[in-house]
PDB file of C-alpha atoms in Angstrom:
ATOM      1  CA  UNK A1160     -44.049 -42.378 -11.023  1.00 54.00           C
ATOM      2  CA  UNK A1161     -44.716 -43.980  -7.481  1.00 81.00           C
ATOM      3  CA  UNK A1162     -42.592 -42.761  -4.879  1.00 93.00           C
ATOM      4  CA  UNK A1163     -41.792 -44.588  -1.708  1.00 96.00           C
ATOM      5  CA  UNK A1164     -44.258 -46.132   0.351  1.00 96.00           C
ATOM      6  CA  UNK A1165     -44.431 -47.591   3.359  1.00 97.00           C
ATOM      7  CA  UNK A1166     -47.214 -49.724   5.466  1.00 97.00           C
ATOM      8  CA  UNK A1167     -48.377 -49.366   8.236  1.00 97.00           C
ATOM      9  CA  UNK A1168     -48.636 -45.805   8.876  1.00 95.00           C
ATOM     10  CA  UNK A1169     -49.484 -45.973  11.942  1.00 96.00           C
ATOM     11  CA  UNK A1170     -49.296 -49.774  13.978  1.00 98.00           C
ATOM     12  CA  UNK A1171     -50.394 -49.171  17.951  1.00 98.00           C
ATOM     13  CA  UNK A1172     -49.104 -52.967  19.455  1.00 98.00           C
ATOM     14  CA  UNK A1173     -48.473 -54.039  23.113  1.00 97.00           C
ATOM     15  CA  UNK A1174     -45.316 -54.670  25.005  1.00 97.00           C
ATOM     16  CA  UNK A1175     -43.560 -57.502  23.905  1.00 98.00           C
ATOM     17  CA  UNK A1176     -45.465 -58.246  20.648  1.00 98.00           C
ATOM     18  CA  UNK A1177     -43.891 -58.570  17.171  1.00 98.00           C
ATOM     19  CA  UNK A1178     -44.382 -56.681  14.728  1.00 98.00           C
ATOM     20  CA  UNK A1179     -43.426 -56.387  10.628  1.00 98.00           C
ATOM     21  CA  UNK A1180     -43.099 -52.430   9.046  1.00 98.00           C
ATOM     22  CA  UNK A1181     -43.093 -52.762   5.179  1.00 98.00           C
ATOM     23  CA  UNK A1182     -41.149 -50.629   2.339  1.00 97.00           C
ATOM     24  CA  UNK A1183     -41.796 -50.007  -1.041  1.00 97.00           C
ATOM     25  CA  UNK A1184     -38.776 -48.528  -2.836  1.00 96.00           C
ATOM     26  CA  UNK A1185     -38.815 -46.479  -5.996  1.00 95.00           C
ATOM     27  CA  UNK A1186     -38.845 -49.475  -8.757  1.00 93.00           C
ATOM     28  CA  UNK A1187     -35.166 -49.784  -9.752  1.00 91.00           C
ATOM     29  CA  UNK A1188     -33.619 -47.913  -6.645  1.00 93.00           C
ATOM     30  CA  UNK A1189     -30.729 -50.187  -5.835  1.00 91.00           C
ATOM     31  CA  UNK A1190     -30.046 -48.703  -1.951  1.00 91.00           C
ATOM     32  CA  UNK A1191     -32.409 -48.953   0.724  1.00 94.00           C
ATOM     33  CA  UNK A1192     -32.387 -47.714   4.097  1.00 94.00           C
ATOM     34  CA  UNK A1193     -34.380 -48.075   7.128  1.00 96.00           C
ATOM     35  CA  UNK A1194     -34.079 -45.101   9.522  1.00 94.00           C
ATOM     36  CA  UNK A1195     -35.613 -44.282  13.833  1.00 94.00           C
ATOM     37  CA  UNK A1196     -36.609 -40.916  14.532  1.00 92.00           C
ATOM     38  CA  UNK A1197     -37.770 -40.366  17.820  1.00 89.00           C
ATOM     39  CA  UNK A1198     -40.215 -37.272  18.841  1.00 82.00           C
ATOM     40  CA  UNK A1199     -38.158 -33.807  18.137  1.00 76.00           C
ATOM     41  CA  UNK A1200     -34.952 -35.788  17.305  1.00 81.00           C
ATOM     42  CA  UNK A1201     -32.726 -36.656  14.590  1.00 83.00           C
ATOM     43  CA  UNK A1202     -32.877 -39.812  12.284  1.00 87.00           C
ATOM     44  CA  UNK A1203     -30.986 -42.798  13.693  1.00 90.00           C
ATOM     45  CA  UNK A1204     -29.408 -44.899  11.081  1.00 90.00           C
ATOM     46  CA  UNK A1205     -30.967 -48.497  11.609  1.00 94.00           C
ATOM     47  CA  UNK A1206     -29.917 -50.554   8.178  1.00 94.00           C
ATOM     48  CA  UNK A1207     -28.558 -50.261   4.483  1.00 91.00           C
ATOM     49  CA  UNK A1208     -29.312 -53.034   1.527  1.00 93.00           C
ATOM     50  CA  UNK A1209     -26.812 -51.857  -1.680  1.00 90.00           C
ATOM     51  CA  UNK A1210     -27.667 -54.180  -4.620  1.00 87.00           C
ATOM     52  CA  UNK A1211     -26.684 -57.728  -4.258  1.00 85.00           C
ATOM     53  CA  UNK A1212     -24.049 -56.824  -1.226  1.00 87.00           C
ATOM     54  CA  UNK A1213     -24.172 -57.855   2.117  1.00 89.00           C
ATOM     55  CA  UNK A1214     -26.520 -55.454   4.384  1.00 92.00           C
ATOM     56  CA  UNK A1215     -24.828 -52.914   6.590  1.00 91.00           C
ATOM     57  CA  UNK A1216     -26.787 -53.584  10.043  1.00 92.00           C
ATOM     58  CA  UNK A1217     -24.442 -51.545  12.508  1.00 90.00           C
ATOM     59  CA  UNK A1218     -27.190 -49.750  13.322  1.00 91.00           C
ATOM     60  CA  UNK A1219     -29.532 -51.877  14.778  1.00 95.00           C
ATOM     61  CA  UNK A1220     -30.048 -51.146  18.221  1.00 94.00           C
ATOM     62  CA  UNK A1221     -30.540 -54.545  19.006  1.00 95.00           C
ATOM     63  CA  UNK A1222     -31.055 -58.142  18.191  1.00 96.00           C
ATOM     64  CA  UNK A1223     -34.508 -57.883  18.459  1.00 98.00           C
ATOM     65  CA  UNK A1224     -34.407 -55.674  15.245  1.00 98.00           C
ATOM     66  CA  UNK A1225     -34.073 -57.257  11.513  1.00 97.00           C
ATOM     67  CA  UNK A1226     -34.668 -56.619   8.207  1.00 97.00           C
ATOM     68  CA  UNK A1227     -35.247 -58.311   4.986  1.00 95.00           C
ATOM     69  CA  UNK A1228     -34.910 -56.934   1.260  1.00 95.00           C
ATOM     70  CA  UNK A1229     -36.184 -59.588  -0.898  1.00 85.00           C
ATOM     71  CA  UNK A1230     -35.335 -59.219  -4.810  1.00 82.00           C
ATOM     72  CA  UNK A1231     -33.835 -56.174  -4.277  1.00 78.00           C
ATOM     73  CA  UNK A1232     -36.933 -54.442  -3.420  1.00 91.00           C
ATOM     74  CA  UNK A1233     -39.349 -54.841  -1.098  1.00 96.00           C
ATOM     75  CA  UNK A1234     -38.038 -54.461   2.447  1.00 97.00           C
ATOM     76  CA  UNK A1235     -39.453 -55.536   6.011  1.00 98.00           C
ATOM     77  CA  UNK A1236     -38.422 -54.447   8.936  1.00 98.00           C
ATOM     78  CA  UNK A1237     -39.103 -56.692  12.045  1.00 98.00           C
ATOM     79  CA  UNK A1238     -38.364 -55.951  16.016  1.00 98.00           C
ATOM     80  CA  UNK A1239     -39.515 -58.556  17.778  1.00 98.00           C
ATOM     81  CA  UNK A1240     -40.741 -58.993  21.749  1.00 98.00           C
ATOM     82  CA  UNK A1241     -41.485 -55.157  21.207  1.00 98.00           C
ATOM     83  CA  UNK A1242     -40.395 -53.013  23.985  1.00 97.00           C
ATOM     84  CA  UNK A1243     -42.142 -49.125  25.150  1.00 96.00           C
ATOM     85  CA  UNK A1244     -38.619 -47.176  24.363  1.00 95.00           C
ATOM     86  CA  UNK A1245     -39.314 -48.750  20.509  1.00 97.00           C
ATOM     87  CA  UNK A1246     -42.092 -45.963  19.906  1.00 97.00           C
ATOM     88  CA  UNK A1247     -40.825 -43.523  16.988  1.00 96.00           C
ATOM     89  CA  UNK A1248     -41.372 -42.822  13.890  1.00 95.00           C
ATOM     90  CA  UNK A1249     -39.618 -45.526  11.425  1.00 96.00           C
ATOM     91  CA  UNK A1250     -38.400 -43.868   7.681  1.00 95.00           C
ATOM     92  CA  UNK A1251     -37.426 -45.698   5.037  1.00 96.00           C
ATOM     93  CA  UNK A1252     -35.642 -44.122   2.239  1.00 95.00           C
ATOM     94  CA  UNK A1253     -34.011 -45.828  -1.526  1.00 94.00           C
ATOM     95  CA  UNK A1254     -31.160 -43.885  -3.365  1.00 91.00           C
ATOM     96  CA  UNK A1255     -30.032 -44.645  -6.925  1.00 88.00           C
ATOM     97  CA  UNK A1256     -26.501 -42.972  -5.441  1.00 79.00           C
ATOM     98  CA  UNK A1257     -26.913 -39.460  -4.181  1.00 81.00           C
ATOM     99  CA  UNK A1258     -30.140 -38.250  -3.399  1.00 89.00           C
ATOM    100  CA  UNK A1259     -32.694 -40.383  -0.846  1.00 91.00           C
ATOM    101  CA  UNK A1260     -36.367 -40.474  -1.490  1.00 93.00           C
ATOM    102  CA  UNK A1261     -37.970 -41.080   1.789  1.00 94.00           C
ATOM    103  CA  UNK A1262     -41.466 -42.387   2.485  1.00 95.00           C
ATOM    104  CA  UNK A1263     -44.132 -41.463   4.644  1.00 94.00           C
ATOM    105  CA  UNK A1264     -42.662 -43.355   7.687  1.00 95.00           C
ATOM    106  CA  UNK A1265     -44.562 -45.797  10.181  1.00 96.00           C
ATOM    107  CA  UNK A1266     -45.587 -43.947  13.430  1.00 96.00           C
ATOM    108  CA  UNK A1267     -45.021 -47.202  16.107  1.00 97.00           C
ATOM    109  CA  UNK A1268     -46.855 -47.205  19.489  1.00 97.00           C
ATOM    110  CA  UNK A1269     -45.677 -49.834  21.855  1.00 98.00           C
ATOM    111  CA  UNK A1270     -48.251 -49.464  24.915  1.00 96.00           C
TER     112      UNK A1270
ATOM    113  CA  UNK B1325     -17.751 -40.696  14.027  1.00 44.00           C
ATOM    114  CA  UNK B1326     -18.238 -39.062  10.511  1.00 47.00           C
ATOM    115  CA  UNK B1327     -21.746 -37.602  11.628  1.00 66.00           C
ATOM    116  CA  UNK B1328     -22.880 -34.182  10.364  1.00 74.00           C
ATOM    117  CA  UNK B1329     -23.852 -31.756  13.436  1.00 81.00           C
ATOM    118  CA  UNK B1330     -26.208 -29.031  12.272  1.00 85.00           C
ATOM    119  CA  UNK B1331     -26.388 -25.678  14.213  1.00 86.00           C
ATOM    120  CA  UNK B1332     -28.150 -23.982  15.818  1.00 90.00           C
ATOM    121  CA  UNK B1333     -30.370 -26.832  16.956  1.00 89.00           C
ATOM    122  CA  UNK B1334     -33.732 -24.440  16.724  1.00 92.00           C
ATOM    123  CA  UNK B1335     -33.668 -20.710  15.157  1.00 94.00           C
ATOM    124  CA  UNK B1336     -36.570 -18.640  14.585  1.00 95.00           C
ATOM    125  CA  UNK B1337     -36.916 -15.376  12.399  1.00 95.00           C
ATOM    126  CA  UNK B1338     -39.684 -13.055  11.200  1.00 97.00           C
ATOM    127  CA  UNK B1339     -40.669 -13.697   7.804  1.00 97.00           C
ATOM    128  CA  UNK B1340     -38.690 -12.691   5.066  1.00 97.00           C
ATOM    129  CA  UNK B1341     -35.701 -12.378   7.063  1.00 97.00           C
ATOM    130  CA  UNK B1342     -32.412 -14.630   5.477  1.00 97.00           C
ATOM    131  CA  UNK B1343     -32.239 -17.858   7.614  1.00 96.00           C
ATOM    132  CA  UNK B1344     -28.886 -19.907   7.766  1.00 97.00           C
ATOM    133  CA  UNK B1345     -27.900 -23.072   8.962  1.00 96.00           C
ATOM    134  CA  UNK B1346     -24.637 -24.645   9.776  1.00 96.00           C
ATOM    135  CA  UNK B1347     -23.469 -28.078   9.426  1.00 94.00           C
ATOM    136  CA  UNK B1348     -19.886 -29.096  10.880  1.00 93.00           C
ATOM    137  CA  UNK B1349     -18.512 -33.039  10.282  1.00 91.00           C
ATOM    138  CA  UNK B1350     -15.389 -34.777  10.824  1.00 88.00           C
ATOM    139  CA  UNK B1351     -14.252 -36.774   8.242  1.00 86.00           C
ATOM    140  CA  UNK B1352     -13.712 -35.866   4.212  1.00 88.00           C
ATOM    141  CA  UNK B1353     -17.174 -36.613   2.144  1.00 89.00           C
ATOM    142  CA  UNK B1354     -17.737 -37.396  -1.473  1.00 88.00           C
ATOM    143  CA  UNK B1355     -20.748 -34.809  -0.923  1.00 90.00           C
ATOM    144  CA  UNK B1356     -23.264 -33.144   1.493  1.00 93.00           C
ATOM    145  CA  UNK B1357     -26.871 -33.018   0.918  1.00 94.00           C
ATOM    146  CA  UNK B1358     -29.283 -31.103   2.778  1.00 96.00           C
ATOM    147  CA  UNK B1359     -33.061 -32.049   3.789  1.00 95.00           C
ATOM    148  CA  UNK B1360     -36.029 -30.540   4.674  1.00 96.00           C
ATOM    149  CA  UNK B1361     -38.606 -32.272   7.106  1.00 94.00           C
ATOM    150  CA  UNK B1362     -42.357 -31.484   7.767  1.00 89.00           C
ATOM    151  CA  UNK B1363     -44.498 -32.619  10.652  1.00 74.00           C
ATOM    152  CA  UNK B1364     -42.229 -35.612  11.443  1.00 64.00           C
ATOM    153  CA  UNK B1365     -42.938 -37.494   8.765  1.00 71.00           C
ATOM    154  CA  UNK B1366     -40.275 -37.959   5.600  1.00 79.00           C
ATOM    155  CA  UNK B1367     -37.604 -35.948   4.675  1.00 91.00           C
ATOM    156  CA  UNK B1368     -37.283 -34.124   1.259  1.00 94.00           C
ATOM    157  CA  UNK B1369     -34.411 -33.575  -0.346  1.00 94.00           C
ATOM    158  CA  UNK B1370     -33.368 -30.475  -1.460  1.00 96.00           C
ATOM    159  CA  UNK B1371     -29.498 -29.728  -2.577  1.00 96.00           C
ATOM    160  CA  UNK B1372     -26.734 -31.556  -2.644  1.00 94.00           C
ATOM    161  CA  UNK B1373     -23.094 -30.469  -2.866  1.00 95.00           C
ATOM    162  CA  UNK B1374     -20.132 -32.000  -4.434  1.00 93.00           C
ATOM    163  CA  UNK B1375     -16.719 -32.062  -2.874  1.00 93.00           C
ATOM    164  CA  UNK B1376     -14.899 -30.132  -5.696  1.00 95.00           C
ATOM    165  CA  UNK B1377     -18.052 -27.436  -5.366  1.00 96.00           C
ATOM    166  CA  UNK B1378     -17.938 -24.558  -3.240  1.00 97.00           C
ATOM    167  CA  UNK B1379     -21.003 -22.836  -3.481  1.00 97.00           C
ATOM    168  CA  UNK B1380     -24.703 -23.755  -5.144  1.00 97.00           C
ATOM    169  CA  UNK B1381     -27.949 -21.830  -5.405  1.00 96.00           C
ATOM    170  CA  UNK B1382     -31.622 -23.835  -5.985  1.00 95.00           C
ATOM    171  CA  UNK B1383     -34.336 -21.098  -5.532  1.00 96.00           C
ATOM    172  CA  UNK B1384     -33.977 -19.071  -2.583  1.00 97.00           C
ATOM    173  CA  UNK B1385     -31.895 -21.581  -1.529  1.00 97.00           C
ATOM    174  CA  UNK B1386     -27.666 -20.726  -1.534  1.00 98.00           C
ATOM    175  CA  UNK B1387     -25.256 -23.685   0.245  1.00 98.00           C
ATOM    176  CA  UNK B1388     -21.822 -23.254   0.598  1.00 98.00           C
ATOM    177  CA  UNK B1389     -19.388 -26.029   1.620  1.00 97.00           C
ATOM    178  CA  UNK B1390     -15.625 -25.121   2.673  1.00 97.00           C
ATOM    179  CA  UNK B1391     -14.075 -29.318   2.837  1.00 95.00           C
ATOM    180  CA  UNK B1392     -10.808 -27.476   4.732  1.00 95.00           C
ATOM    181  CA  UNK B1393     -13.241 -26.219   7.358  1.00 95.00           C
ATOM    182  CA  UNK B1394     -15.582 -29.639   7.464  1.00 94.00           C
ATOM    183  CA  UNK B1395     -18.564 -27.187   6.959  1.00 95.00           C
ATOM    184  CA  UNK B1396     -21.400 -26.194   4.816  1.00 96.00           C
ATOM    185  CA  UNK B1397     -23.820 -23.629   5.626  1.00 97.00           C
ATOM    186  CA  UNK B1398     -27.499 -23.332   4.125  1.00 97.00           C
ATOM    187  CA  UNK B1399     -28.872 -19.896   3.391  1.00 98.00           C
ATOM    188  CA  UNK B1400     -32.674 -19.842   3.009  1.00 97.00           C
ATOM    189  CA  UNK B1401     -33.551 -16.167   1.569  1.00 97.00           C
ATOM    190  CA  UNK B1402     -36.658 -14.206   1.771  1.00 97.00           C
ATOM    191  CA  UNK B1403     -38.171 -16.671   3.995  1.00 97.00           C
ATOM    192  CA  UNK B1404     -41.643 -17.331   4.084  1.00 96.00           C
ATOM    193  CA  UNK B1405     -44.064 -19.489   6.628  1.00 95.00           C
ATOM    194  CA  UNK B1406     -43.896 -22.254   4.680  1.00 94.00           C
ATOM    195  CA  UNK B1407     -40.497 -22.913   5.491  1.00 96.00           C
ATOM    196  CA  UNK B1408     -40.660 -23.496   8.930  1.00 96.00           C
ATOM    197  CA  UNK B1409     -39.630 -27.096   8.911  1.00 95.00           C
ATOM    198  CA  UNK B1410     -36.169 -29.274  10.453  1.00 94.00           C
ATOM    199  CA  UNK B1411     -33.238 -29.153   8.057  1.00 95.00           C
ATOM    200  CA  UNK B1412     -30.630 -31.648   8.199  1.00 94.00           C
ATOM    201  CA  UNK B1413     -27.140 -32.463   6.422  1.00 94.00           C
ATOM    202  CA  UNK B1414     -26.284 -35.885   5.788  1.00 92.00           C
ATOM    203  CA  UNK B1415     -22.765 -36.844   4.596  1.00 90.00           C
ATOM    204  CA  UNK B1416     -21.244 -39.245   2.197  1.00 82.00           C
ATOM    205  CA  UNK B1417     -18.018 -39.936   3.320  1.00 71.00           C
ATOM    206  CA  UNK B1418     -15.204 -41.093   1.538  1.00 64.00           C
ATOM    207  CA  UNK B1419     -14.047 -44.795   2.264  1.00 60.00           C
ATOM    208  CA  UNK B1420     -17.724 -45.473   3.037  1.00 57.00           C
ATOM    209  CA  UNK B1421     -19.119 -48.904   1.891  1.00 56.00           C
ATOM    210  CA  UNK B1422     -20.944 -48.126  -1.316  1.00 56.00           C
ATOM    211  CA  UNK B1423     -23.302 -44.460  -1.221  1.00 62.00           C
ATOM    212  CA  UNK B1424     -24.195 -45.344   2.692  1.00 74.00           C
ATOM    213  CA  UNK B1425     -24.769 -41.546   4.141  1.00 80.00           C
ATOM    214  CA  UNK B1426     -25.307 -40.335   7.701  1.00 82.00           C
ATOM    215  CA  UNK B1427     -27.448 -37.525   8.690  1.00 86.00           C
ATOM    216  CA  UNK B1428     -27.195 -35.250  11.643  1.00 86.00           C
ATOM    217  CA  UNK B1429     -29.519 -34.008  14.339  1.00 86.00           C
ATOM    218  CA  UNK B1430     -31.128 -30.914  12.091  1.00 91.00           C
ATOM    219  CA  UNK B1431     -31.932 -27.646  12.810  1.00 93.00           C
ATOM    220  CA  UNK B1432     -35.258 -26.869  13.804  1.00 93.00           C
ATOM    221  CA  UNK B1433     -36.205 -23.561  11.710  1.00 96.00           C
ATOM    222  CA  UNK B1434     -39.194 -21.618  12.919  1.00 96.00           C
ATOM    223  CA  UNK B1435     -40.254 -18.503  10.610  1.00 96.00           C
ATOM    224  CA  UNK B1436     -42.896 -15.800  12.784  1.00 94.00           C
ATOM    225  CA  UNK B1437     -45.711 -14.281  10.740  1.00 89.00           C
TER     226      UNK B1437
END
């Protein structure tokens, strides 16, 4: 089946625009997360949807980053007022429990 | 913090030398998985380890985990170019809301022709 996708794959914006990053989970994947990684660095935990709970966001590096999962699937990821040190590589990933199934990320450019 | 911390942070080897890879956290884990990244771009996964296991093989690949030690080691035999890639261990620690797990910073693995 499908695996993960994710849209844009790449999204080149200016300095203090907003902009959306989309997810596609694995149909019936109940976690979702939303990871950073940076040029040669590790991944840096951004967000977690589980089910119907409350999202974990104590990741978020600030509050111009949110994220929605509507009907336990689809997920958007929004930083607003985009700023140049915002530039990575953003992951998304969806679990059943156990192993993650990541997608092909969304390379952001903030010039 | 319950973070996994691979090491080293880059190795390189010849080809078909044994590669391994360390991964050290802090707090006790449900499990430990270990992931293989390409060009930047997502992460694959490739093992993961149960508390109550000690060792497990997939392929050429052998990962131990020692829970009184907070460690796990991968060993990649025989390698071969196409496994020059970043590894990383992410944790699943115990008391963690739901199946939330953290990775660590990976270890860039670089095999010469």
């Amino acid at each position: 089946g499908a695996g993960v996708s994710q849209s844009p794959s790449n999204k080149v914006t200016e300095k203090g625009k907003d902009v959306e990053l989309r997810c596609d989970p694995i149909s019936g994947h109940t976690a979702l997360y939303w990871y950073r990684q940076s040029l040669g660095q590790g991944l840096e935990f951004l967000i977690y949807f589980q089910g119907n709970s409350a999202p974990d966001k104590s990741g978020l590096p600030s509050d111009r980053f949110s994220a929605e999962r509507t009907g336990g699937s689809v997920s958007t990821l929004t930083i607003q007022r985009t700023q140049q040190e915002d530039s990575a590589v953003y992951l998304c990933a969806s679990s059943l429990g156990g192993a993650q199934y990541f997608g092909p990320g969304t390379r952001l450019t903030v010039t | 913090s319950q973070q996994g911390e691979e090491d080293p942070q880059a190795l390189s080897i010849q080809e078909g030398e044994n590669a391994t890879m360390n991964c050290s956290y802090k707090t006790s884990i449900n499990n430990l998985q270990w992931y293989r990244q390409n060009s930047g771009r997502g992460l694959v996964h490739l093992i993961l380890i149960r508390s109550n296991e000690r060792e497990k093989h997939s392929g050429r690949l052998r990962v131990t985990l020692d829970t009184s030690k907070k460690s796990s080691s991968l060993l990649i035999t025989a390698s071969r170019a196409a496994d020059t890639a970043s590894y990383f261990c992410a944790t699943d620690a115990t008391g963690n809301r739901d199946d939330k797990i953290i990775f660590g910073k990976g270890t860039r693995l670089h095999i010469l022709p």
